[in-house]
Amino acid sequence: MKSGAHAAISLVVAAGALALTTPPIPAWAVVALALAVGVGIDVDHFLLAWYNTGSLEPVRRCLRDPRIVVAAQEEIFDEGSVGALNRLLSHVVVGGLVVPPLWLSSPYVAGLVATALYAHVLADLVSTARWGVVVERETVDRER
């Protein structure tokens, strides 16, 4: 799923948080945090690609041509360098490591971060499942 879609989902999370709760932080901070978490979690894709390939080429691509970060995200990673299951797993691991310590300092912020991460992972799962169904149908059609 592209960053723009994750940003839109994060804005829905922020709007929900602002509508349903009385935040102990300013409204702009709720929006900024939801966006930062909901979109920023995908930075782990660079670490996964590096781990899987041993190459920092995706980082180099983004530094050489920053437009791809926004306008051509499909050009950042080589196919198979991140992996759908790996990226979902890493998001869950990051959430599990980040949310509990945050809870100790601010249960509200921890809840917001957890909700933004949950929405991100759920969107990725739905997107991956839909894409998987399309691929399965195409494979079945080719085999006929």
Backbone as ProteinMPNN parsed JSONL, in Angstrom:
{"seq_chain_A": "MKSGAHAAISLVVAAGALALTTPPIPAWAVVALALAVGVGIDVDHFLLAWYNTGSLEPVRRCLRDPRIVVAAQEEIFDEGSVGALNRLLSHVVVGGLVVPPLWLSSPYVAGLVATALYAHVLADLVSTARWGVVVERETVDRER", "coords_chain_A": {"N_chain_A": [[0.852, -1.172, 0.0], [0.489, 2.24, -0.736], [2.114, 5.249, 0.504], [0.438, 7.533, 0.512], [-2.145, 6.474, 0.792], [-1.85, 5.311, 3.309], [-1.444, 7.644, 4.761], [-3.949, 8.874, 4.524], [-5.531, 7.027, 5.917], [-4.352, 7.27, 8.416], [-5.072, 9.881, 9.032], [-7.798, 9.52, 9.391], [-7.722, 7.942, 11.686], [-6.632, 9.841, 13.467], [-8.67, 11.789, 13.396], [-10.765, 10.309, 14.489], [-9.707, 9.827, 17.045], [-9.634, 12.443, 18.013], [-12.344, 13.066, 17.964], [-13.49, 11.227, 19.685], [-12.178, 11.27, 22.124], [-10.65, 13.108, 24.851], [-7.91, 14.628, 24.302], [-4.714, 14.735, 25.971], [-2.802, 16.16, 24.791], [-2.018, 18.704, 22.314], [-4.354, 19.179, 19.564], [-3.144, 19.355, 17.024], [-0.867, 17.883, 17.509], [-1.843, 15.341, 17.907], [-2.753, 14.731, 15.329], [-0.318, 14.982, 13.9], [1.24, 12.993, 15.147], [-0.23, 10.63, 14.614], [-0.046, 10.616, 11.812], [2.774, 10.518, 11.483], [3.399, 8.042, 12.637], [1.685, 6.265, 11.233], [2.544, 6.489, 8.588], [5.312, 6.625, 8.753], [6.167, 4.177, 9.822], [6.802, 2.538, 7.748], [9.459, 2.886, 7.155], [10.9, 0.803, 8.074], [10.982, -0.965, 5.978], [13.231, -0.419, 4.498], [15.242, -1.38, 6.149], [14.567, -4.094, 6.154], [14.929, -4.734, 3.437], [17.655, -4.299, 3.234], [18.59, -6.233, 5.043], [17.659, -8.552, 3.753], [18.896, -8.461, 1.233], [21.438, -7.472, 1.53], [22.177, -5.083, 0.547], [22.23, -1.527, 0.234], [20.919, -0.264, -1.758], [18.175, 0.625, -2.213], [18.025, 2.874, -0.495], [19.99, 4.478, -1.624], [18.792, 4.895, -4.137], [16.598, 6.499, -3.422], [17.896, 8.743, -2.404], [19.274, 9.605, -4.669], [17.15, 10.185, -6.376], [14.8, 11.781, -5.161], [12.107, 12.193, -5.796], [10.86, 9.74, -6.211], [10.091, 8.809, -3.764], [7.641, 9.911, -3.201], [6.229, 10.025, -5.652], [6.69, 7.698, -7.155], [6.717, 5.152, -5.778], [6.858, 2.424, -6.249], [9.221, 2.055, -7.503], [11.222, 1.999, -5.648], [12.031, -0.353, -4.197], [13.457, -3.498, -5.14], [11.744, -6.256, -6.617], [10.632, -8.64, -4.31], [12.54, -8.007, -2.42], [11.735, -7.061, 0.025], [9.342, -8.383, 0.983], [6.08, -9.474, 1.698], [5.082, -10.809, 4.025], [7.262, -10.5, 5.763], [7.381, -7.665, 6.064], [4.955, -7.114, 7.312], [5.251, -8.597, 9.648], [7.471, -7.276, 10.77], [6.343, -4.781, 11.325], [4.559, -5.456, 13.364], [6.347, -6.359, 15.308], [7.799, -3.974, 15.797], [5.707, -2.377, 16.829], [5.106, -3.847, 19.152], [7.447, -3.444, 20.582], [7.558, -0.68, 20.921], [5.096, 0.391, 21.923], [4.478, -0.577, 24.679], [6.567, 0.683, 26.41], [5.917, 3.371, 25.894], [3.433, 3.51, 27.048], [3.989, 3.655, 29.734], [4.805, 6.275, 30.07], [2.828, 7.847, 28.832], [-0.291, 6.886, 28.586], [-2.272, 7.72, 26.769], [-0.864, 8.58, 24.439], [0.421, 6.182, 23.849], [-1.81, 4.592, 23.256], [-2.783, 5.936, 20.989], [-0.627, 5.626, 19.21], [-0.603, 2.809, 19.063], [-3.119, 2.388, 17.896], [-2.839, 3.715, 15.419], [-0.786, 2.157, 14.302], [-2.076, -0.327, 14.237], [-4.162, 0.22, 12.412], [-2.617, 0.703, 10.142], [-1.327, -1.806, 9.735], [-3.586, -3.432, 9.409], [-4.676, -2.307, 7.058], [-2.586, -2.911, 5.285], [-2.738, -5.714, 5.376], [-5.314, -6.175, 4.298], [-4.931, -5.083, 1.74], [-2.865, -6.745, 0.788], [-4.137, -9.24, 0.883], [-6.212, -8.831, -0.984], [-4.683, -8.372, -3.29], [-3.405, -10.819, -3.44], [-5.578, -12.504, -4.019], [-6.233, -11.614, -6.579], [-3.889, -12.35, -7.952], [-4.04, -15.139, -7.606], [-6.387, -15.692, -9.079], [-5.564, -14.908, -11.661], [-3.548, -16.778, -12.09], [-5.005, -19.181, -12.064], [-6.661, -18.702, -14.275], [-4.726, -18.668, -16.317], [-3.879, -21.289, -16.255], [-5.955, -22.652, -17.302]], "CA_chain_A": [[0.0, 0.0, 0.0], [1.313, 3.44, -0.859], [2.125, 6.172, 1.642], [-0.727, 8.409, 0.474], [-3.267, 5.737, 1.378], [-1.586, 5.217, 4.75], [-1.66, 8.98, 5.333], [-5.401, 9.071, 4.629], [-5.999, 6.172, 7.018], [-3.848, 7.881, 9.65], [-5.917, 11.054, 9.307], [-9.054, 8.991, 9.939], [-7.399, 7.564, 13.071], [-6.501, 11.086, 14.237], [-9.998, 12.388, 13.517], [-11.486, 9.487, 15.457], [-9.153, 10.103, 18.373], [-10.058, 13.785, 18.43], [-13.796, 13.069, 18.155], [-13.933, 10.303, 20.735], [-11.415, 11.407, 23.365], [-10.154, 14.432, 25.218], [-6.465, 14.391, 24.326], [-3.88, 15.539, 26.864], [-1.846, 16.856, 23.927], [-2.747, 19.528, 21.348], [-4.958, 18.483, 18.421], [-2.164, 19.238, 15.943], [0.078, 16.827, 17.873], [-2.551, 14.077, 17.651], [-2.704, 14.527, 13.876], [1.08, 14.779, 13.509], [1.694, 11.697, 15.647], [-0.899, 9.574, 13.84], [0.572, 10.604, 10.478], [4.17, 10.07, 11.588], [3.412, 6.602, 12.91], [0.993, 5.537, 10.175], [3.335, 6.51, 7.357], [6.722, 6.426, 9.089], [6.498, 2.789, 10.149], [7.322, 1.872, 6.555], [10.922, 3.025, 7.073], [11.477, -0.514, 8.333], [11.16, -1.67, 4.711], [14.63, -0.249, 4.098], [16.032, -2.321, 6.955], [14.279, -5.445, 5.664], [15.593, -4.904, 2.141], [19.091, -4.406, 3.522], [18.793, -7.548, 5.652], [17.381, -9.606, 2.768], [19.754, -8.404, 0.043], [22.784, -7.015, 1.863], [22.44, -3.877, -0.239], [21.533, -0.29, 0.59], [20.522, 0.361, -3.018], [16.935, 1.416, -2.111], [18.343, 4.161, 0.123], [20.706, 5.241, -2.646], [17.805, 5.31, -5.14], [15.8, 7.609, -2.875], [18.764, 9.919, -2.296], [19.571, 10.067, -6.032], [15.924, 10.659, -7.029], [13.817, 11.889, -4.073], [10.725, 12.196, -6.285], [10.26, 8.406, -6.148], [9.534, 8.595, -2.424], [6.244, 10.327, -3.239], [5.558, 9.86, -6.947], [6.942, 6.411, -7.813], [7.198, 4.271, -4.71], [7.101, 1.081, -6.765], [10.597, 2.02, -8.009], [12.198, 2.034, -4.555], [12.55, -1.677, -3.842], [13.4, -4.558, -6.135], [10.729, -7.242, -6.269], [11.067, -9.684, -3.398], [13.584, -7.589, -1.479], [11.143, -6.796, 1.336], [8.473, -9.507, 1.305], [4.839, -9.066, 2.366], [5.014, -11.354, 5.384], [8.328, -9.874, 6.553], [7.057, -6.284, 6.427], [3.875, -7.142, 8.308], [5.852, -9.088, 10.887], [8.32, -6.233, 11.359], [5.452, -3.756, 11.883], [4.043, -5.979, 14.638], [7.471, -6.35, 16.251], [8.046, -2.574, 16.171], [4.615, -1.972, 17.716], [5.281, -4.516, 20.444], [8.591, -2.862, 21.291], [7.374, 0.755, 21.142], [3.881, 0.766, 22.663], [4.531, -0.733, 26.145], [7.291, 1.753, 27.11], [5.153, 4.612, 25.769], [2.316, 3.431, 27.997], [4.49, 4.069, 31.044], [4.893, 7.735, 30.143], [1.565, 8.446, 28.409], [-1.235, 5.903, 28.039], [-2.975, 8.278, 25.606], [0.034, 8.522, 23.29], [0.599, 4.761, 23.533], [-3.039, 4.142, 22.595], [-2.824, 6.534, 19.66], [0.391, 4.938, 18.411], [-1.082, 1.446, 18.832], [-4.243, 2.447, 16.957], [-2.301, 4.063, 14.092], [-0.081, 0.973, 13.804], [-3.097, -1.337, 13.943], [-4.823, 0.609, 11.165], [-1.631, 0.517, 9.081], [-1.155, -3.243, 9.488], [-4.847, -3.934, 8.871], [-4.752, -1.863, 5.661], [-1.63, -3.723, 4.526], [-3.286, -7.074, 5.27], [-6.416, -6.147, 3.328], [-4.329, -4.857, 0.427], [-2.129, -7.954, 0.421], [-5.114, -10.303, 0.634], [-6.871, -8.528, -2.253], [-3.708, -8.593, -4.347], [-3.216, -12.267, -3.513], [-6.732, -13.082, -4.695], [-6.078, -11.287, -7.994], [-2.821, -13.196, -8.484], [-4.558, -16.502, -7.674], [-7.326, -15.765, -10.208], [-4.794, -14.856, -12.902], [-2.851, -18.055, -12.218], [-6.019, -20.167, -12.428], [-7.069, -18.428, -15.647], [-3.639, -19.07, -17.214], [-3.763, -22.742, -16.26], [-7.096, -23.242, -18.044]], "C_chain_A": [[0.897, 1.234, 0.0], [1.129, 4.386, 0.331], [0.918, 7.097, 1.676], [-1.952, 7.754, 1.082], [-3.083, 5.594, 2.885], [-1.787, 6.565, 5.436], [-3.155, 9.236, 5.517], [-5.978, 8.26, 5.782], [-5.564, 6.76, 8.358], [-4.655, 9.118, 10.028], [-7.273, 10.633, 9.862], [-8.85, 8.584, 11.399], [-7.325, 8.816, 13.945], [-7.86, 11.74, 14.448], [-10.844, 11.619, 14.53], [-11.014, 9.742, 16.879], [-9.621, 11.455, 18.886], [-11.557, 13.839, 18.712], [-14.232, 12.271, 19.373], [-13.237, 10.474, 22.077], [-11.131, 12.877, 23.655], [-8.641, 14.292, 25.364], [-5.736, 15.286, 25.32], [-2.797, 16.3, 26.101], [-2.641, 17.688, 22.922], [-3.264, 18.71, 20.153], [-3.956, 18.311, 17.277], [-1.166, 18.114, 16.227], [-0.547, 15.44, 17.663], [-2.459, 13.745, 16.162], [-1.276, 14.211, 13.434], [1.581, 13.399, 13.936], [1.063, 10.551, 14.858], [-0.296, 9.47, 12.438], [1.998, 10.059, 10.522], [4.255, 8.563, 11.791], [2.835, 5.826, 11.733], [1.74, 5.484, 8.859], [4.784, 6.125, 7.662], [7.119, 5.002, 9.407], [7.115, 2.069, 8.946], [8.821, 2.079, 6.336], [11.582, 1.676, 7.329], [11.658, -1.332, 7.05], [12.605, -1.564, 4.222], [15.534, -1.201, 4.868], [15.812, -3.756, 6.491], [14.983, -5.712, 4.332], [17.099, -5.07, 2.336], [19.417, -5.783, 4.097], [18.666, -8.658, 4.601], [18.363, -9.627, 1.603], [21.204, -8.046, 0.35], [23.154, -5.721, 1.165], [21.621, -2.701, 0.282], [21.051, 0.457, -0.657], [19.191, 1.113, -2.925], [17.157, 2.795, -1.48], [19.04, 5.05, -0.902], [19.747, 5.755, -3.724], [17.024, 6.525, -4.679], [16.634, 8.88, -2.756], [19.106, 10.493, -3.667], [18.349, 10.715, -6.682], [14.803, 10.738, -5.986], [12.36, 11.883, -4.537], [10.079, 10.814, -6.152], [9.643, 8.11, -4.786], [8.044, 8.926, -2.403], [5.554, 9.873, -4.523], [5.735, 8.489, -7.594], [7.473, 5.391, -6.813], [7.494, 2.853, -5.179], [8.528, 0.93, -7.312], [11.645, 1.926, -6.893], [12.841, 0.676, -4.328], [12.466, -2.629, -5.023], [12.389, -5.596, -5.666], [11.324, -8.341, -5.384], [12.087, -9.255, -2.363], [13.032, -7.303, -0.084], [10.294, -7.969, 1.78], [7.274, -9.085, 2.134], [4.787, -9.552, 3.815], [6.059, -10.704, 6.287], [7.96, -8.457, 6.985], [5.937, -6.232, 7.447], [4.412, -7.589, 9.663], [6.692, -8.003, 11.55], [7.467, -5.106, 11.957], [4.928, -4.195, 13.25], [5.138, -5.978, 15.695], [7.754, -4.924, 16.726], [6.963, -2.09, 17.133], [4.756, -2.572, 19.103], [6.426, -3.967, 21.261], [8.358, -1.406, 21.693], [6.209, 1.08, 22.08], [4.0, 0.56, 24.18], [5.353, 0.332, 26.875], [6.569, 3.107, 27.026], [4.025, 4.662, 26.796], [2.748, 3.928, 29.38], [4.541, 5.587, 31.181], [3.585, 8.42, 29.762], [0.649, 7.383, 27.804], [-1.984, 6.425, 26.801], [-2.115, 8.16, 24.342], [0.249, 7.07, 22.876], [-0.623, 4.217, 22.801], [-3.156, 4.681, 21.18], [-1.83, 5.847, 18.726], [-0.071, 3.52, 18.073], [-2.215, 1.437, 17.806], [-3.771, 2.78, 15.552], [-1.554, 2.872, 13.486], [-1.058, -0.131, 13.421], [-3.772, -1.031, 12.616], [-3.897, 0.399, 9.974], [-1.506, -0.967, 8.721], [-2.429, -3.839, 8.889], [-4.997, -3.544, 7.395], [-3.795, -2.668, 4.788], [-2.143, -5.147, 4.333], [-4.407, -7.144, 4.243], [-5.864, -5.99, 1.918], [-3.614, -6.11, -0.073], [-3.089, -9.086, 0.09], [-5.833, -10.073, -0.693], [-5.933, -8.803, -3.416], [-3.475, -10.085, -4.542], [-4.346, -12.96, -4.237], [-6.64, -12.823, -6.192], [-5.021, -12.181, -8.627], [-3.31, -14.637, -8.614], [-5.502, -16.669, -8.854], [-6.583, -15.765, -11.532], [-4.075, -16.169, -13.146], [-3.827, -19.136, -12.658], [-6.445, -19.959, -13.868], [-6.001, -18.867, -16.649], [-3.545, -20.579, -17.343], [-4.89, -23.401, -17.038], [-6.802, -23.366, -19.467]], "O_chain_A": [[1.936, 1.26, 0.659], [0.134, 4.327, 1.054], [0.42, 7.418, 2.756], [-2.713, 8.398, 1.804], [-4.038, 5.737, 3.649], [-2.253, 6.617, 6.574], [-3.575, 9.756, 6.551], [-6.818, 8.753, 6.535], [-6.328, 6.745, 9.323], [-4.893, 9.372, 11.208], [-7.834, 11.321, 10.714], [-9.702, 8.849, 12.246], [-7.89, 8.846, 15.038], [-8.17, 12.194, 15.55], [-11.557, 12.221, 15.334], [-11.82, 9.859, 17.802], [-9.965, 11.595, 20.06], [-11.996, 14.574, 19.596], [-15.227, 12.602, 20.017], [-13.663, 9.883, 23.07], [-11.344, 13.755, 22.818], [-8.147, 13.887, 26.416], [-6.092, 16.452, 25.494], [-1.978, 16.999, 26.698], [-3.819, 17.411, 22.694], [-2.684, 17.688, 19.787], [-3.913, 17.261, 16.636], [-0.675, 17.468, 15.302], [0.14, 14.49, 17.288], [-2.129, 12.62, 15.785], [-1.058, 13.27, 12.672], [2.265, 12.719, 13.172], [1.753, 9.605, 14.479], [-0.062, 8.37, 11.938], [2.379, 9.234, 9.691], [5.09, 7.893, 11.183], [3.425, 4.844, 11.284], [1.585, 4.532, 8.094], [5.403, 5.38, 6.903], [8.291, 4.646, 9.278], [7.861, 1.105, 9.111], [9.391, 1.496, 5.414], [12.692, 1.426, 6.861], [12.418, -2.3, 7.046], [13.136, -2.493, 3.613], [16.478, -1.762, 4.31], [16.755, -4.546, 6.437], [15.558, -6.78, 4.127], [17.732, -5.89, 1.672], [20.39, -6.421, 3.695], [19.472, -9.587, 4.571], [18.636, -10.688, 1.042], [22.095, -8.286, -0.465], [24.313, -5.307, 1.188], [20.479, -2.859, 0.712], [20.805, 1.663, -0.612], [19.082, 2.182, -3.525], [16.536, 3.773, -1.895], [18.718, 6.231, -1.031], [19.862, 6.895, -4.174], [16.811, 7.466, -5.444], [16.126, 9.978, -2.985], [19.217, 11.708, -3.827], [18.482, 11.673, -7.444], [13.947, 9.854, -5.935], [11.466, 11.594, -3.741], [8.861, 10.725, -5.994], [8.768, 7.251, -4.673], [7.274, 8.298, -1.676], [4.422, 9.39, -4.485], [4.983, 8.153, -8.509], [8.558, 4.839, -6.994], [8.3, 2.155, -4.564], [8.987, -0.185, -7.555], [12.835, 1.787, -7.178], [14.066, 0.57, -4.272], [11.521, -2.575, -5.81], [12.2, -5.792, -4.465], [12.383, -8.892, -5.682], [12.468, -10.054, -1.508], [13.787, -7.303, 0.888], [10.514, -8.503, 2.867], [7.426, -8.416, 3.156], [4.478, -8.779, 4.722], [5.776, -10.393, 7.444], [8.194, -8.078, 8.133], [5.961, -5.398, 8.352], [4.063, -7.02, 10.697], [6.629, -7.83, 12.767], [7.831, -4.539, 12.987], [4.862, -3.393, 14.182], [4.887, -5.636, 16.85], [7.93, -4.692, 17.922], [7.272, -1.459, 18.144], [4.55, -1.892, 20.108], [6.395, -4.012, 22.491], [8.902, -0.949, 22.698], [6.332, 1.954, 22.939], [3.641, 1.473, 24.923], [4.881, 0.853, 27.886], [6.607, 3.894, 27.972], [3.707, 5.72, 27.339], [1.964, 4.545, 30.101], [4.346, 6.126, 32.271], [3.261, 9.472, 30.314], [0.8, 7.023, 26.636], [-2.293, 5.655, 25.892], [-2.587, 7.697, 23.304], [0.258, 6.759, 21.685], [-0.487, 3.465, 21.836], [-3.581, 3.966, 20.273], [-2.161, 5.526, 17.585], [0.053, 3.081, 16.929], [-2.257, 0.564, 16.94], [-4.252, 2.188, 14.586], [-1.676, 2.609, 12.289], [-0.886, -0.792, 12.397], [-3.939, -1.923, 11.784], [-4.341, -0.035, 8.911], [-1.571, -1.337, 7.549], [-2.362, -4.655, 7.97], [-5.403, -4.369, 6.576], [-4.149, -3.064, 3.677], [-1.999, -5.722, 3.254], [-4.448, -8.057, 3.419], [-6.291, -6.694, 1.002], [-3.753, -6.484, -1.238], [-2.879, -9.815, -0.88], [-6.044, -11.021, -1.45], [-6.336, -9.398, -4.415], [-3.36, -10.56, -5.672], [-4.112, -13.904, -4.992], [-6.936, -13.71, -6.993], [-5.23, -12.714, -9.717], [-3.031, -15.294, -9.618], [-5.434, -17.675, -9.561], [-6.924, -16.531, -12.433], [-3.996, -16.63, -14.285], [-3.505, -19.931, -13.542], [-6.581, -20.927, -14.616], [-6.332, -19.383, -17.716], [-3.181, -21.099, -18.397], [-4.796, -24.575, -17.395], [-7.642, -23.838, -20.233]]}, "name": "protein", "num_of_chains": 1, "seq": "MKSGAHAAISLVVAAGALALTTPPIPAWAVVALALAVGVGIDVDHFLLAWYNTGSLEPVRRCLRDPRIVVAAQEEIFDEGSVGALNRLLSHVVVGGLVVPPLWLSSPYVAGLVATALYAHVLADLVSTARWGVVVERETVDRER"}
